[in-house]
PDB file of C-alpha atoms and ligand atoms in Angstrom:
ATOM      1  CA  MET F   2       0.000   0.000   0.000  1.00 95.00           C
ATOM      2  CA  LEU F   3       1.237   3.499  -0.823  1.00 98.00           C
ATOM      3  CA  LEU F   4      -0.012   6.713   0.748  1.00 98.00           C
ATOM      4  CA  GLY F   5       0.461  10.176  -0.726  1.00 98.00           C
ATOM      5  CA  SER F   6       1.128  13.371   1.214  1.00 98.00           C
ATOM      6  CA  ILE F   7       1.119  16.963   0.012  1.00 98.00           C
ATOM      7  CA  GLU F   8       2.195  19.652   2.440  1.00 98.00           C
ATOM      8  CA  ALA F   9       1.235  22.747   0.492  1.00 98.00           C
ATOM      9  CA  GLY F  10       2.962  25.685   2.114  1.00 94.00           C
ATOM     10  CA  GLY F  11       2.959  29.299   0.986  1.00 90.00           C
ATOM     11  CA  THR F  12       6.720  29.063   0.335  1.00 91.00           C
ATOM     12  CA  LYS F  13       7.213  25.446  -0.701  1.00 95.00           C
ATOM     13  CA  PHE F  14       5.387  22.226  -1.489  1.00 98.00           C
ATOM     14  CA  VAL F  15       6.575  18.971   0.089  1.00 98.00           C
ATOM     15  CA  CYS F  16       5.221  15.870  -1.668  1.00 98.00           C
ATOM     16  CA  ALA F  17       5.874  12.433  -0.217  1.00 98.00           C
ATOM     17  CA  VAL F  18       4.940   8.800  -0.623  1.00 98.00           C
ATOM     18  CA  GLY F  19       4.739   6.543   2.426  1.00 98.00           C
ATOM     19  CA  ASN F  20       4.049   2.904   3.267  1.00 98.00           C
ATOM     20  CA  GLU F  21       1.491   1.385   5.647  1.00 96.00           C
ATOM     21  CA  ASN F  22       3.853   2.069   8.566  1.00 97.00           C
ATOM     22  CA  TYR F  23       3.846   5.750   7.640  1.00 97.00           C
ATOM     23  CA  GLN F  24       7.512   5.611   6.677  1.00 97.00           C
ATOM     24  CA  VAL F  25       8.595   7.978   3.914  1.00 98.00           C
ATOM     25  CA  GLN F  26       9.513   6.007   0.763  1.00 98.00           C
ATOM     26  CA  ASP F  27      10.167   9.009  -1.418  1.00 98.00           C
ATOM     27  CA  GLN F  28       9.978  12.773  -1.021  1.00 98.00           C
ATOM     28  CA  VAL F  29      10.434  15.888  -3.098  1.00 98.00           C
ATOM     29  CA  GLN F  30      10.059  19.603  -2.518  1.00 98.00           C
ATOM     30  CA  PHE F  31       9.768  22.597  -4.809  1.00 98.00           C
ATOM     31  CA  PRO F  32       8.938  26.285  -4.404  1.00 97.00           C
ATOM     32  CA  THR F  33       5.310  27.425  -4.458  1.00 97.00           C
ATOM     33  CA  THR F  34       5.061  29.521  -7.618  1.00 97.00           C
ATOM     34  CA  THR F  35       1.847  29.901  -9.635  1.00 97.00           C
ATOM     35  CA  PRO F  36      -0.992  27.415  -9.040  1.00 97.00           C
ATOM     36  CA  GLU F  37      -0.698  26.160 -12.640  1.00 97.00           C
ATOM     37  CA  GLU F  38       3.009  25.401 -12.421  1.00 98.00           C
ATOM     38  CA  THR F  39       3.015  24.097  -8.839  1.00 98.00           C
ATOM     39  CA  LEU F  40       0.006  21.792  -9.221  1.00 98.00           C
ATOM     40  CA  LYS F  41       1.360  20.461 -12.520  1.00 98.00           C
ATOM     41  CA  LYS F  42       4.635  19.534 -10.804  1.00 98.00           C
ATOM     42  CA  THR F  43       2.648  17.865  -8.038  1.00 98.00           C
ATOM     43  CA  VAL F  44       0.686  15.723 -10.504  1.00 98.00           C
ATOM     44  CA  GLU F  45       3.872  14.780 -12.387  1.00 98.00           C
ATOM     45  CA  TYR F  46       5.472  13.652  -9.147  1.00 98.00           C
ATOM     46  CA  PHE F  47       2.616  11.403  -8.033  1.00 98.00           C
ATOM     47  CA  LYS F  48       2.193   9.903 -11.514  1.00 98.00           C
ATOM     48  CA  GLU F  49       5.450   8.035 -10.822  1.00 97.00           C
ATOM     49  CA  PHE F  50       3.785   6.098  -8.012  1.00 97.00           C
ATOM     50  CA  ASN F  51       0.695   3.992  -7.723  1.00 97.00           C
ATOM     51  CA  ILE F  52      -0.705   5.625  -4.597  1.00 98.00           C
ATOM     52  CA  ASP F  53      -3.894   4.271  -3.002  1.00 98.00           C
ATOM     53  CA  SER F  54      -5.012   7.462  -1.305  1.00 98.00           C
ATOM     54  CA  LEU F  55      -3.785  10.995  -0.775  1.00 98.00           C
ATOM     55  CA  SER F  56      -4.004  13.662   1.915  1.00 98.00           C
ATOM     56  CA  ILE F  57      -3.369  17.360   1.334  1.00 98.00           C
ATOM     57  CA  ALA F  58      -2.463  19.768   4.132  1.00 98.00           C
ATOM     58  CA  SER F  59      -2.650  23.217   2.574  1.00 98.00           C
ATOM     59  CA  PHE F  60      -2.105  26.852   3.440  1.00 96.00           C
ATOM     60  CA  GLY F  61      -5.411  28.653   3.588  1.00 92.00           C
ATOM     61  CA  PRO F  62      -7.992  29.672   4.232  1.00 95.00           C
ATOM     62  CA  ILE F  63      -9.528  26.689   2.435  1.00 98.00           C
ATOM     63  CA  GLU F  64     -13.066  25.366   1.968  1.00 98.00           C
ATOM     64  CA  ILE F  65     -13.509  22.122   3.919  1.00 97.00           C
ATOM     65  CA  ARG F  66     -17.307  21.793   3.861  1.00 97.00           C
ATOM     66  CA  LYS F  67     -18.187  18.933   1.547  1.00 96.00           C
ATOM     67  CA  SER F  68     -21.614  20.530   0.968  1.00 96.00           C
ATOM     68  CA  SER F  69     -20.032  23.664  -0.523  1.00 97.00           C
ATOM     69  CA  PRO F  70     -19.596  24.041  -4.304  1.00 97.00           C
ATOM     70  CA  ASN F  71     -16.141  25.372  -3.468  1.00 98.00           C
ATOM     71  CA  TYR F  72     -15.080  22.304  -1.480  1.00 98.00           C
ATOM     72  CA  GLY F  73     -11.390  21.647  -2.096  1.00 98.00           C
ATOM     73  CA  TYR F  74     -10.586  25.267  -2.967  1.00 98.00           C
ATOM     74  CA  ILE F  75      -8.014  27.598  -1.459  1.00 98.00           C
ATOM     75  CA  THR F  76     -10.322  30.574  -0.904  1.00 97.00           C
ATOM     76  CA  THR F  77      -9.449  34.046   0.423  1.00 92.00           C
ATOM     77  CA  THR F  78      -5.685  33.681   0.672  1.00 89.00           C
ATOM     78  CA  PRO F  79      -3.656  36.879   0.377  1.00 84.00           C
ATOM     79  CA  LYS F  80      -1.022  34.867  -1.538  1.00 88.00           C
ATOM     80  CA  PRO F  81      -0.867  36.350  -5.060  1.00 91.00           C
ATOM     81  CA  GLY F  82      -2.457  34.169  -7.768  1.00 96.00           C
ATOM     82  CA  TRP F  83      -3.837  31.531  -5.397  1.00 97.00           C
ATOM     83  CA  LYS F  84      -7.202  33.034  -4.496  1.00 96.00           C
ATOM     84  CA  ASN F  85     -10.062  30.646  -5.481  1.00 97.00           C
ATOM     85  CA  THR F  86      -7.825  27.799  -6.618  1.00 98.00           C
ATOM     86  CA  ASP F  87      -9.585  24.444  -7.113  1.00 98.00           C
ATOM     87  CA  PHE F  88      -6.811  22.330  -5.594  1.00 98.00           C
ATOM     88  CA  VAL F  89      -8.664  19.051  -4.979  1.00 98.00           C
ATOM     89  CA  GLY F  90     -10.679  19.288  -8.207  1.00 98.00           C
ATOM     90  CA  TYR F  91      -7.490  19.675 -10.231  1.00 98.00           C
ATOM     91  CA  LEU F  92      -5.859  16.599  -8.675  1.00 98.00           C
ATOM     92  CA  LYS F  93      -9.059  14.549  -8.972  1.00 97.00           C
ATOM     93  CA  GLN F  94      -8.814  14.877 -12.765  1.00 97.00           C
ATOM     94  CA  PHE F  95      -5.645  12.798 -12.669  1.00 98.00           C
ATOM     95  CA  PHE F  96      -6.073  10.478  -9.681  1.00 98.00           C
ATOM     96  CA  LYS F  97      -9.222   8.453  -9.113  1.00 97.00           C
ATOM     97  CA  ILE F  98      -8.432   7.748  -5.477  1.00 98.00           C
ATOM     98  CA  PRO F  99      -9.775   8.997  -2.116  1.00 98.00           C
ATOM     99  CA  VAL F 100      -8.388  12.435  -1.225  1.00 98.00           C
ATOM    100  CA  PHE F 101      -8.382  14.041   2.221  1.00 98.00           C
ATOM    101  CA  TRP F 102      -8.281  17.852   2.342  1.00 98.00           C
ATOM    102  CA  THR F 103      -7.313  19.915   5.366  1.00 98.00           C
ATOM    103  CA  THR F 104      -5.146  22.821   6.497  1.00 98.00           C
ATOM    104  CA  ASP F 105      -1.374  22.672   6.889  1.00 97.00           C
ATOM    105  CA  VAL F 106      -1.631  23.125  10.659  1.00 98.00           C
ATOM    106  CA  ASN F 107      -4.363  20.492  10.968  1.00 98.00           C
ATOM    107  CA  GLY F 108      -2.066  18.093   9.115  1.00 98.00           C
ATOM    108  CA  SER F 109       0.791  18.919  11.479  1.00 98.00           C
ATOM    109  CA  ALA F 110      -1.459  18.663  14.537  1.00 98.00           C
ATOM    110  CA  TYR F 111      -2.627  15.255  13.339  1.00 98.00           C
ATOM    111  CA  GLY F 112       0.972  14.112  12.811  1.00 98.00           C
ATOM    112  CA  GLU F 113       1.860  15.118  16.354  1.00 98.00           C
ATOM    113  CA  TYR F 114      -1.235  13.300  17.608  1.00 98.00           C
ATOM    114  CA  VAL F 115      -0.226  10.125  15.720  1.00 98.00           C
ATOM    115  CA  MET F 116       3.300  10.425  17.143  1.00 97.00           C
ATOM    116  CA  SER F 117       1.872  10.766  20.632  1.00 96.00           C
ATOM    117  CA  THR F 118      -0.394   7.726  20.281  1.00 93.00           C
ATOM    118  CA  LEU F 119       2.487   5.656  18.868  1.00 91.00           C
ATOM    119  CA  SER F 120       4.684   6.621  21.820  1.00 91.00           C
ATOM    120  CA  ASN F 121       3.853   6.117  25.464  1.00 88.00           C
ATOM    121  CA  GLU F 122       2.619   9.688  25.768  1.00 92.00           C
ATOM    122  CA  LYS F 123      -0.898   8.957  24.431  1.00 89.00           C
ATOM    123  CA  ILE F 124      -2.267  12.487  24.329  1.00 96.00           C
ATOM    124  CA  ASN F 125      -5.659  12.600  22.560  1.00 97.00           C
ATOM    125  CA  SER F 126      -6.149  16.359  22.457  1.00 98.00           C
ATOM    126  CA  LEU F 127      -3.517  18.848  21.411  1.00 98.00           C
ATOM    127  CA  THR F 128      -3.014  22.119  19.574  1.00 98.00           C
ATOM    128  CA  TYR F 129      -0.313  22.851  16.988  1.00 98.00           C
ATOM    129  CA  TYR F 130       0.718  26.406  16.124  1.00 98.00           C
ATOM    130  CA  THR F 131       3.035  27.432  13.360  1.00 97.00           C
ATOM    131  CA  ILE F 132       4.785  30.769  13.616  1.00 97.00           C
ATOM    132  CA  GLY F 133       6.466  31.452  10.299  1.00 94.00           C
ATOM    133  CA  THR F 134       5.629  33.569   7.265  1.00 91.00           C
ATOM    134  CA  GLY F 135       2.109  33.422   8.665  1.00 94.00           C
ATOM    135  CA  VAL F 136       0.631  32.175  11.909  1.00 97.00           C
ATOM    136  CA  GLY F 137      -1.866  29.333  12.141  1.00 97.00           C
ATOM    137  CA  GLY F 138      -3.149  26.819  14.620  1.00 98.00           C
ATOM    138  CA  GLY F 139      -4.943  23.488  14.430  1.00 97.00           C
ATOM    139  CA  SER F 140      -6.414  21.350  17.183  1.00 98.00           C
ATOM    140  CA  ILE F 141      -7.097  17.657  17.552  1.00 98.00           C
ATOM    141  CA  ILE F 142      -9.746  17.017  20.191  1.00 98.00           C
ATOM    142  CA  ASN F 143     -10.221  13.432  21.364  1.00 97.00           C
ATOM    143  CA  GLY F 144      -8.539  12.263  18.168  1.00 97.00           C
ATOM    144  CA  HIS F 145     -10.650  14.388  15.807  1.00 98.00           C
ATOM    145  CA  LEU F 146     -10.163  17.495  13.731  1.00 98.00           C
ATOM    146  CA  ILE F 147     -12.611  20.245  14.688  1.00 97.00           C
ATOM    147  CA  GLY F 148     -14.729  22.871  12.896  1.00 96.00           C
ATOM    148  CA  GLU F 149     -18.292  22.879  11.560  1.00 95.00           C
ATOM    149  CA  ILE F 150     -18.590  25.939   9.309  1.00 96.00           C
ATOM    150  CA  GLY F 151     -14.885  25.934   8.524  1.00 97.00           C
ATOM    151  CA  HIS F 152     -11.485  25.112   9.971  1.00 97.00           C
ATOM    152  CA  PRO F 153     -10.101  27.002  12.960  1.00 97.00           C
ATOM    153  CA  GLU F 154      -8.062  30.124  12.189  1.00 97.00           C
ATOM    154  CA  MET F 155      -6.213  30.343  15.467  1.00 97.00           C
ATOM    155  CA  GLY F 156      -3.532  32.629  14.066  1.00 98.00           C
ATOM    156  CA  HIS F 157      -5.918  35.536  13.674  1.00 97.00           C
ATOM    157  CA  VAL F 158      -7.177  35.899  17.227  1.00 98.00           C
ATOM    158  CA  LEU F 159      -6.921  39.290  18.881  1.00 98.00           C
ATOM    159  CA  VAL F 160      -4.488  39.893  21.726  1.00 98.00           C
ATOM    160  CA  LYS F 161      -3.893  42.602  24.321  1.00 98.00           C
ATOM    161  CA  ARG F 162      -1.133  44.955  23.181  1.00 98.00           C
ATOM    162  CA  HIS F 163       2.249  45.115  24.904  1.00 98.00           C
ATOM    163  CA  PRO F 164       2.872  48.603  26.362  1.00 98.00           C
ATOM    164  CA  ASP F 165       6.249  48.826  24.545  1.00 98.00           C
ATOM    165  CA  ASP F 166       4.699  47.957  21.184  1.00 98.00           C
ATOM    166  CA  LEU F 167       1.877  50.476  20.823  1.00 98.00           C
ATOM    167  CA  LYS F 168       3.475  52.304  17.887  1.00 97.00           C
ATOM    168  CA  PHE F 169       3.477  49.171  15.717  1.00 98.00           C
ATOM    169  CA  ASP F 170       0.309  48.827  13.631  1.00 98.00           C
ATOM    170  CA  GLY F 171       0.689  45.113  12.790  1.00 98.00           C
ATOM    171  CA  ILE F 172       0.830  43.613   9.306  1.00 97.00           C
ATOM    172  CA  CYS F 173      -2.279  41.454   8.879  1.00 96.00           C
ATOM    173  CA  PRO F 174      -4.110  42.715   5.774  1.00 93.00           C
ATOM    174  CA  TYR F 175      -7.436  41.781   7.385  1.00 94.00           C
ATOM    175  CA  HIS F 176      -7.039  42.734  11.070  1.00 97.00           C
ATOM    176  CA  HIS F 177      -3.733  44.633  11.364  1.00 98.00           C
ATOM    177  CA  ASP F 178      -2.793  43.709  14.946  1.00 98.00           C
ATOM    178  CA  CYS F 179      -4.154  40.180  15.331  1.00 98.00           C
ATOM    179  CA  LEU F 180      -1.698  37.492  16.511  1.00 98.00           C
ATOM    180  CA  GLU F 181      -0.356  36.910  12.987  1.00 98.00           C
ATOM    181  CA  GLY F 182      -0.092  40.646  12.400  1.00 98.00           C
ATOM    182  CA  LEU F 183       2.101  40.967  15.501  1.00 98.00           C
ATOM    183  CA  VAL F 184       4.318  37.864  15.512  1.00 98.00           C
ATOM    184  CA  ALA F 185       4.618  36.425  11.966  1.00 97.00           C
ATOM    185  CA  GLY F 186       8.128  36.333  10.468  1.00 97.00           C
ATOM    186  CA  PRO F 187       7.717  39.485   8.334  1.00 97.00           C
ATOM    187  CA  THR F 188       6.991  41.544  11.495  1.00 98.00           C
ATOM    188  CA  PHE F 189      10.747  41.635  12.213  1.00 98.00           C
ATOM    189  CA  GLU F 190      11.328  43.656   9.086  1.00 98.00           C
ATOM    190  CA  ALA F 191       8.225  45.767   9.666  1.00 98.00           C
ATOM    191  CA  ARG F 192       9.250  46.631  13.251  1.00 98.00           C
ATOM    192  CA  LEU F 193      13.036  46.723  13.055  1.00 98.00           C
ATOM    193  CA  GLY F 194      13.908  46.999   9.364  1.00 97.00           C
ATOM    194  CA  VAL F 195      15.940  43.775   9.407  1.00 97.00           C
ATOM    195  CA  LYS F 196      15.184  40.124   8.760  1.00 95.00           C
ATOM    196  CA  GLY F 197      14.423  37.836  11.712  1.00 94.00           C
ATOM    197  CA  SER F 198      17.641  35.893  11.189  1.00 93.00           C
ATOM    198  CA  GLN F 199      19.580  39.095  11.941  1.00 96.00           C
ATOM    199  CA  VAL F 200      17.739  39.882  15.179  1.00 97.00           C
ATOM    200  CA  SER F 201      19.727  39.099  18.346  1.00 96.00           C
ATOM    201  CA  PRO F 202      18.120  36.640  20.809  1.00 95.00           C
ATOM    202  CA  THR F 203      18.465  39.344  23.480  1.00 96.00           C
ATOM    203  CA  ASN F 204      16.441  41.914  21.506  1.00 98.00           C
ATOM    204  CA  HIS F 205      13.392  43.109  23.470  1.00 98.00           C
ATOM    205  CA  VAL F 206      11.171  42.265  20.484  1.00 98.00           C
ATOM    206  CA  TRP F 207      11.285  38.606  21.564  1.00 98.00           C
ATOM    207  CA  ASP F 208       9.749  39.538  24.957  1.00 98.00           C
ATOM    208  CA  ILE F 209       7.003  41.450  23.171  1.00 98.00           C
ATOM    209  CA  MET F 210       6.295  38.552  20.819  1.00 98.00           C
ATOM    210  CA  ALA F 211       6.390  36.008  23.649  1.00 98.00           C
ATOM    211  CA  TYR F 212       3.753  38.059  25.453  1.00 98.00           C
ATOM    212  CA  TYR F 213       1.423  37.791  22.439  1.00 98.00           C
ATOM    213  CA  VAL F 214       2.025  34.091  21.801  1.00 98.00           C
ATOM    214  CA  ALA F 215       1.567  33.300  25.507  1.00 98.00           C
ATOM    215  CA  GLN F 216      -1.812  35.046  25.412  1.00 98.00           C
ATOM    216  CA  ALA F 217      -2.888  32.760  22.547  1.00 98.00           C
ATOM    217  CA  MET F 218      -1.643  29.745  24.542  1.00 98.00           C
ATOM    218  CA  LEU F 219      -3.666  30.952  27.517  1.00 98.00           C
ATOM    219  CA  GLN F 220      -6.863  31.284  25.453  1.00 98.00           C
ATOM    220  CA  THR F 221      -6.278  27.838  23.955  1.00 98.00           C
ATOM    221  CA  THR F 222      -5.649  26.344  27.388  1.00 98.00           C
ATOM    222  CA  LEU F 223      -8.779  27.872  28.847  1.00 98.00           C
ATOM    223  CA  THR F 224     -10.982  27.119  25.822  1.00 98.00           C
ATOM    224  CA  LEU F 225      -9.894  23.613  24.827  1.00 98.00           C
ATOM    225  CA  ARG F 226      -7.840  22.244  27.743  1.00 98.00           C
ATOM    226  CA  PRO F 227      -5.550  20.281  25.383  1.00 98.00           C
ATOM    227  CA  GLY F 228      -2.917  17.869  26.689  1.00 98.00           C
ATOM    228  CA  LYS F 229      -0.156  19.877  25.089  1.00 98.00           C
ATOM    229  CA  ILE F 230       0.562  22.814  22.816  1.00 98.00           C
ATOM    230  CA  ILE F 231       3.157  22.450  20.080  1.00 98.00           C
ATOM    231  CA  LEU F 232       4.989  25.343  18.482  1.00 98.00           C
ATOM    232  CA  GLY F 233       6.474  24.912  15.032  1.00 97.00           C
ATOM    233  CA  GLY F 234       7.409  27.245  12.174  1.00 95.00           C
ATOM    234  CA  GLY F 235      10.501  29.169  11.171  1.00 94.00           C
ATOM    235  CA  VAL F 236      10.262  31.854  13.871  1.00 96.00           C
ATOM    236  CA  THR F 237      10.098  29.303  16.705  1.00 96.00           C
ATOM    237  CA  ASN F 238      13.288  28.367  18.550  1.00 96.00           C
ATOM    238  CA  GLU F 239      14.195  27.011  22.001  1.00 97.00           C
ATOM    239  CA  ILE F 240      15.023  30.401  23.533  1.00 97.00           C
ATOM    240  CA  PHE F 241      11.749  31.862  22.257  1.00 98.00           C
ATOM    241  CA  VAL F 242       9.744  28.895  23.559  1.00 98.00           C
ATOM    242  CA  LYS F 243      11.384  29.362  26.984  1.00 98.00           C
ATOM    243  CA  LYS F 244      10.257  32.997  27.036  1.00 98.00           C
ATOM    244  CA  ILE F 245       6.751  31.972  25.984  1.00 98.00           C
ATOM    245  CA  ARG F 246       6.585  29.462  28.873  1.00 98.00           C
ATOM    246  CA  GLU F 247       7.609  32.184  31.351  1.00 98.00           C
ATOM    247  CA  GLU F 248       4.995  34.612  30.026  1.00 98.00           C
ATOM    248  CA  PHE F 249       2.371  31.869  29.991  1.00 98.00           C
ATOM    249  CA  LYS F 250       3.103  30.994  33.638  1.00 98.00           C
ATOM    250  CA  ARG F 251       2.729  34.640  34.623  1.00 98.00           C
ATOM    251  CA  LEU F 252      -0.546  35.050  32.685  1.00 98.00           C
ATOM    252  CA  LEU F 253      -2.111  31.779  33.869  1.00 98.00           C
ATOM    253  CA  ASN F 254      -1.185  32.681  37.443  1.00 98.00           C
ATOM    254  CA  ASP F 255      -1.925  29.139  38.663  1.00 98.00           C
ATOM    255  CA  TYR F 256      -5.621  29.560  37.883  1.00 98.00           C
ATOM    256  CA  VAL F 257      -5.976  26.012  36.531  1.00 98.00           C
ATOM    257  CA  GLN F 258      -3.589  23.086  36.554  1.00 98.00           C
ATOM    258  CA  VAL F 259      -1.523  22.304  33.489  1.00 98.00           C
ATOM    259  CA  PRO F 260       1.259  19.745  33.020  1.00 98.00           C
ATOM    260  CA  ASP F 261       4.840  20.768  33.715  1.00 98.00           C
ATOM    261  CA  LEU F 262       5.449  23.567  31.176  1.00 98.00           C
ATOM    262  CA  GLU F 263       8.525  21.817  29.744  1.00 98.00           C
ATOM    263  CA  ARG F 264       6.130  19.086  28.597  1.00 97.00           C
ATOM    264  CA  TYR F 265       3.072  21.282  27.953  1.00 98.00           C
ATOM    265  CA  ILE F 266       4.466  23.957  25.622  1.00 98.00           C
ATOM    266  CA  VAL F 267       6.888  22.184  23.327  1.00 98.00           C
ATOM    267  CA  MET F 268       8.497  22.097  19.897  1.00 98.00           C
ATOM    268  CA  PRO F 269       7.392  19.330  17.471  1.00 98.00           C
ATOM    269  CA  SER F 270       8.113  15.676  18.370  1.00 97.00           C
ATOM    270  CA  VAL F 271       8.267  14.680  14.700  1.00 96.00           C
ATOM    271  CA  LYS F 272      11.707  15.701  13.490  1.00 92.00           C
ATOM    272  CA  ASN F 273      12.796  17.445  10.250  1.00 89.00           C
ATOM    273  CA  ASN F 274       9.502  19.353   9.880  1.00 92.00           C
ATOM    274  CA  GLY F 275       7.808  16.006   9.247  1.00 96.00           C
ATOM    275  CA  SER F 276       4.644  16.497  11.343  1.00 98.00           C
ATOM    276  CA  ALA F 277       2.367  17.309   8.390  1.00 98.00           C
ATOM    277  CA  THR F 278       3.719  14.452   6.263  1.00 98.00           C
ATOM    278  CA  LEU F 279       3.121  11.932   9.060  1.00 98.00           C
ATOM    279  CA  GLY F 280      -0.333  13.420   9.662  1.00 98.00           C
ATOM    280  CA  ASN F 281      -1.143  13.179   5.964  1.00 98.00           C
ATOM    281  CA  PHE F 282      -0.106   9.517   5.795  1.00 98.00           C
ATOM    282  CA  ALA F 283      -2.397   8.700   8.726  1.00 98.00           C
ATOM    283  CA  LEU F 284      -5.293  10.734   7.285  1.00 98.00           C
ATOM    284  CA  ALA F 285      -4.837   9.160   3.827  1.00 98.00           C
ATOM    285  CA  ASP F 286      -4.737   5.718   5.475  1.00 98.00           C
ATOM    286  CA  LYS F 287      -7.959   6.462   7.355  1.00 98.00           C
ATOM    287  CA  LEU F 288      -9.746   7.064   4.045  1.00 98.00           C
ATOM    288  CA  LEU F 289      -9.031   3.462   3.077  1.00 97.00           C
ATOM    289  CA  LYS F 290     -10.446   2.115   6.332  1.00 93.00           C
ATOM    290  CA  ILE F 291     -13.812   3.859   6.350  1.00 76.00           C
TER     291      ILE F 291
HETATM  292 ZN1  LIG J 318      -5.417  38.658  10.992  1.00 52.62          ZN
END
């Protein structure tokens, strides 16, 4: 049996083929250019394999309601050229196999959930955030993806502003100073005029950003009570996660009990950015077992 995985990111696509043990048999990645070129490359890749089912974890927002005529589309994305792209419909022309369609962060959250159930950890509810070019979050609750009228958009929640950051307007084209507008990768350049990679770990901007991310963790903790919160994405690093834990502890103020923060707010368990690929394999496999 062969399972297909597409992690469709705003910067790059990662396509992979896995076996029934969810081990990667082959993998390729290429930059996300126009929908025409990128989807064509994707089809060409999978034509080399005889996959039984496929799961796509895509940047969004996307339409996940099967009852919608736009099911399978990338919808209101600000990414140039990709608005209203019929992703699933395009692939279905070439592959007559079951296809699962979800968001990139849902795919990653599912991969972390699978990893947890395969290990001794056995956490059934968790939330995965990515902090990179954009910010997104997905949750698995009791082993299931959530959302009725759409998928969660946890990156666009509103947060209380840091007193040292009031002059910064935020960069979200929809909400200005939502979480994404205040902590996504491009905010380094917008605030400081330099790329994130050039910002010292001791720069105060990290404290400001940790304050915002910790607020989102607090809301998630209070709303969903997940077993753990995972932080991935290019902006995330160990020093930043440590700051976020400290801010979170201060904000929670022992109101409710959470696991030891070293185990509760963590970086991904699946190595080499493989969470979404593992999640896709498991979701593609599930399609064959329904
Ligand atoms: Zn926003």
